[in-house]
CSV table of C-alpha atoms in Angstrom, one decimal:
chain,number,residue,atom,x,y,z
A,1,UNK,CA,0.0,0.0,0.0
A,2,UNK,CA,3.0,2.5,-0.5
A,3,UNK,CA,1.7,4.2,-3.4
A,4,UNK,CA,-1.3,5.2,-1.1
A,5,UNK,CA,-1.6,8.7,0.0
A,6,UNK,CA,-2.8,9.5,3.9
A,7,UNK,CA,-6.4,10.3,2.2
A,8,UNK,CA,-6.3,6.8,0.5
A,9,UNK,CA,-5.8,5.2,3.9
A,10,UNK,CA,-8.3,6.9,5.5
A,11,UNK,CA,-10.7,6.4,2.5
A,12,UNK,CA,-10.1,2.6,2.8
A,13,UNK,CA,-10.1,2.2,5.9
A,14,UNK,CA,-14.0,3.8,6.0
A,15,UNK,CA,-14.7,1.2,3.3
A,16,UNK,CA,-13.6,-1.8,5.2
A,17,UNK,CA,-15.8,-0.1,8.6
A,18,UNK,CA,-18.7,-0.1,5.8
A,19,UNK,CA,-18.3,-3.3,4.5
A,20,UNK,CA,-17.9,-5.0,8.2
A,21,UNK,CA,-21.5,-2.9,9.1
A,22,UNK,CA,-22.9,-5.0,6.1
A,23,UNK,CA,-21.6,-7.6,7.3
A,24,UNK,CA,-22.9,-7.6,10.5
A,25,UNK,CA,-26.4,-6.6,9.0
A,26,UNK,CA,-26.6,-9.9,7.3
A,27,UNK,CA,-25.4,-8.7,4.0
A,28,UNK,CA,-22.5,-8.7,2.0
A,29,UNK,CA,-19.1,-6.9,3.0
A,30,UNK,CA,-18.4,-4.5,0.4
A,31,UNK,CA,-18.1,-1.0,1.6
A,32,UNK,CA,-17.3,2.0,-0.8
A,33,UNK,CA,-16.9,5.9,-0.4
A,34,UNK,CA,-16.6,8.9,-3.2
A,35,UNK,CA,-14.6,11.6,-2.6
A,36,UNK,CA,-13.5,15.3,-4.0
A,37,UNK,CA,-10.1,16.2,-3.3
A,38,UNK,CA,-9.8,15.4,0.8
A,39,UNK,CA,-13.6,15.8,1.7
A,40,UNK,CA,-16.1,12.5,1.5
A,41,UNK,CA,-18.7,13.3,-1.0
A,42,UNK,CA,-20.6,10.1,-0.2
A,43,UNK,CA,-20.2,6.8,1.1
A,44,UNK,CA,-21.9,3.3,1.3
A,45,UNK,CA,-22.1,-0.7,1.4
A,46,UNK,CA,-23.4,-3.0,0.1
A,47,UNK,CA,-27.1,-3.3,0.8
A,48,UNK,CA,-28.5,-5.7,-1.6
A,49,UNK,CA,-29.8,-8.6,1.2
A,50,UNK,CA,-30.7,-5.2,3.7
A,51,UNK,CA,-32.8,-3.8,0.9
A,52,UNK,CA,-34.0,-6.4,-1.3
A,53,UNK,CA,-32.5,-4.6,-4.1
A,54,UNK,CA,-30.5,-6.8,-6.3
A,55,UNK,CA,-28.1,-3.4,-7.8
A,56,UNK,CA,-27.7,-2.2,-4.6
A,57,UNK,CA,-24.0,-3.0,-4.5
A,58,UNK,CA,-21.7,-1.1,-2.5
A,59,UNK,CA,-20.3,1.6,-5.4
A,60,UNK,CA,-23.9,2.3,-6.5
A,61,UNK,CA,-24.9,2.8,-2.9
A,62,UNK,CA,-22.1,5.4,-2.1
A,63,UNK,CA,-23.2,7.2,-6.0
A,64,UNK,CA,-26.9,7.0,-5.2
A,65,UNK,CA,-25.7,8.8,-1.7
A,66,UNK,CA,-23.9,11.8,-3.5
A,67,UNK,CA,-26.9,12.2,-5.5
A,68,UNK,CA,-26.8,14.4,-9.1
A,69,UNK,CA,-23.4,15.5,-10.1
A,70,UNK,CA,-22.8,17.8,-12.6
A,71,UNK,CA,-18.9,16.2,-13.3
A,72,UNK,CA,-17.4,13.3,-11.6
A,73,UNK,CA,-13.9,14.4,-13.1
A,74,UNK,CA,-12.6,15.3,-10.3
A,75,UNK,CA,-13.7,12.2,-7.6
A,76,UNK,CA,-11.8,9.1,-6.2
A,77,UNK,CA,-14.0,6.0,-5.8
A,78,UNK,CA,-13.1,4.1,-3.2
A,79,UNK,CA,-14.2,0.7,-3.0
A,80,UNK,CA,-13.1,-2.5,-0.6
A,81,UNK,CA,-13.6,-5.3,-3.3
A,82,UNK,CA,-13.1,-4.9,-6.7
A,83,UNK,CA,-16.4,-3.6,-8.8
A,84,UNK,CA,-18.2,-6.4,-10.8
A,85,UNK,CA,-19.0,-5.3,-14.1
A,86,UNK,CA,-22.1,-3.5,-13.5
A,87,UNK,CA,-20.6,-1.5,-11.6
A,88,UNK,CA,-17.6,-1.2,-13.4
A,89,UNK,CA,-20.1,0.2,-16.1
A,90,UNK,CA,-21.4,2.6,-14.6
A,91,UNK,CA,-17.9,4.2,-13.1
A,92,UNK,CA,-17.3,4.3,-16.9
A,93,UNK,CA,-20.1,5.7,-17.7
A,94,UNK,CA,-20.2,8.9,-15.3
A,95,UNK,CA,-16.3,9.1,-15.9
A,96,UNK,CA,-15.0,9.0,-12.3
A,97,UNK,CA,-11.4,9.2,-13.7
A,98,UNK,CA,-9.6,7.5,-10.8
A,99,UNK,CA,-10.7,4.0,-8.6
A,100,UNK,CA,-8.6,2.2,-5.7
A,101,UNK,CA,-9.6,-0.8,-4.6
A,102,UNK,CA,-9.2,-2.6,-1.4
A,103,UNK,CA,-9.0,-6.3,-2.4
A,104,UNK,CA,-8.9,-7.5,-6.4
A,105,UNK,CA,-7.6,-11.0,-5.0
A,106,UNK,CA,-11.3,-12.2,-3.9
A,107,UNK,CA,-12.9,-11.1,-6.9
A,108,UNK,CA,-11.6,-9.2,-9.8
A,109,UNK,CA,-11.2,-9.2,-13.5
A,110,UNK,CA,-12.8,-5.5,-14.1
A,111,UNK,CA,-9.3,-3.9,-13.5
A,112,UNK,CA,-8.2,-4.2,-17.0
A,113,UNK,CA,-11.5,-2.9,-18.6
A,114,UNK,CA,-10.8,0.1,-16.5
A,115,UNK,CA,-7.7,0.9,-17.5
A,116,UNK,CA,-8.4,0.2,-21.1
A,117,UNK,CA,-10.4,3.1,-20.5
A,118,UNK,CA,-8.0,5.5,-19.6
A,119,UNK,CA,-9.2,5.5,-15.5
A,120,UNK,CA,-6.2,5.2,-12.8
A,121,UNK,CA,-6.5,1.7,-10.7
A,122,UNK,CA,-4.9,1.5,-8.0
A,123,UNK,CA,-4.7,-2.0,-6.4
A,124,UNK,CA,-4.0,-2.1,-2.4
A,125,UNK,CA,-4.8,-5.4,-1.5
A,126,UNK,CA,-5.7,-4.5,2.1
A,127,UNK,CA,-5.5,-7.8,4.8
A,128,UNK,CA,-8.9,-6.5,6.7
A,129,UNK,CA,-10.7,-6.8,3.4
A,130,UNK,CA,-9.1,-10.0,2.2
A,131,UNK,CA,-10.1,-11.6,5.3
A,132,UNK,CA,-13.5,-10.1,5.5
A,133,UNK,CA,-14.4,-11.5,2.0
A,134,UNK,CA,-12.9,-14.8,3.1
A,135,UNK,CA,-15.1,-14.9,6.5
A,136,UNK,CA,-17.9,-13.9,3.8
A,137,UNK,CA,-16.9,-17.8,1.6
A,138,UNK,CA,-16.4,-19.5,4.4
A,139,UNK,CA,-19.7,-18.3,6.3
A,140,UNK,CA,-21.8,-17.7,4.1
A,141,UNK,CA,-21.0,-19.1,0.3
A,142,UNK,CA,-24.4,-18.9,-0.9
A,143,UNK,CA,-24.9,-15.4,0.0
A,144,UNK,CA,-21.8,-14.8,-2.3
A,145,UNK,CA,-22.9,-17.1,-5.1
A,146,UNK,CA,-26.1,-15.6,-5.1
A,147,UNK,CA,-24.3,-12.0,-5.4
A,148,UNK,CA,-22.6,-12.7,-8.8
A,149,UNK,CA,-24.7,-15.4,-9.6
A,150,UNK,CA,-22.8,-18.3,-9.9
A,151,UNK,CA,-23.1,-22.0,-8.3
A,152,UNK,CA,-19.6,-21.6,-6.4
A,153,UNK,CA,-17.2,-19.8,-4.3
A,154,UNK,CA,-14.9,-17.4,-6.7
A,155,UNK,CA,-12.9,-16.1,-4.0
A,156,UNK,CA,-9.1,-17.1,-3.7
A,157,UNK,CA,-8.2,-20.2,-1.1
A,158,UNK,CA,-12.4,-20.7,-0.9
């Protein structure tokens, strides 16, 4: 995590306190927060079992919180697990120019299509968020499966 600024760290660190609260509310652990320069725009988790809302994953939740932008060129998305393609999608679409993600080693793949697409990835691989989505395959598997619809554990070591 050297390439991380102070404001990265912190930023993180929120997402992994975001992702545990989903956690602990039955859901999945996948915490994310927006920001502009050093202030939080917005910040969510994952809230898809909470809700009932099968979109409500933790990037969209923090970008339903900041409400209307008029540009997203000048936000950091923070997020503690890598974004699906959905959500991958939509960071495309709105053109947040920069994403750093917590853990790409549970699930991942969209990094590439990112940067193919001219947006800064940063990759921190942060242990609290590893281990939280590995609690998450080893407690409850067909939560996860259900989330990216699939009949078995992707995560690494699961």
């Amino acid at each position: 995590m050297s390439l991380l600024s102070d404001l990265d760290r912190q930023a993180l660190s929120r997402c992994y306190d975001l992702a545990l609260k989903s956690y602990e509310e039955g859901g999945l652990p996948i915490g994310s927060v927006l920001t502009r320069g050093s202030a939080i725009l917005a910040e969510g988790h994952n809230r898809r079992v909470q809700q009932g809302n099968p979109i409500l994953h933790g990037e969209m939740d923090a970008l339903q919180a900041a409400g209307r932008q008029k540009s997203y060129a000048d936000v950091t998305l923070y997020t503690s697990l890598s974004p699906c393609m959905m959500c991958a999608g939509t960071i495309v679409q709105f053109g947040i120019p920069r994403v750093v993600i917590a853990d790409a080693t549970s699930f991942g793949g969209n990094e590439q299509f990112l940067r193919d697409r001219g947006i800064e990835v940063i990759v921190a691989e942060d242990p609290r968020c590893l281990a939280l989505m590995q609690r998450l395959f080893a407690e409850r598997p067909a939560l996860w499966n259900e989330d990216i619809a699939e009949d078995h554990c992707s995560g690494a070591g699961a």
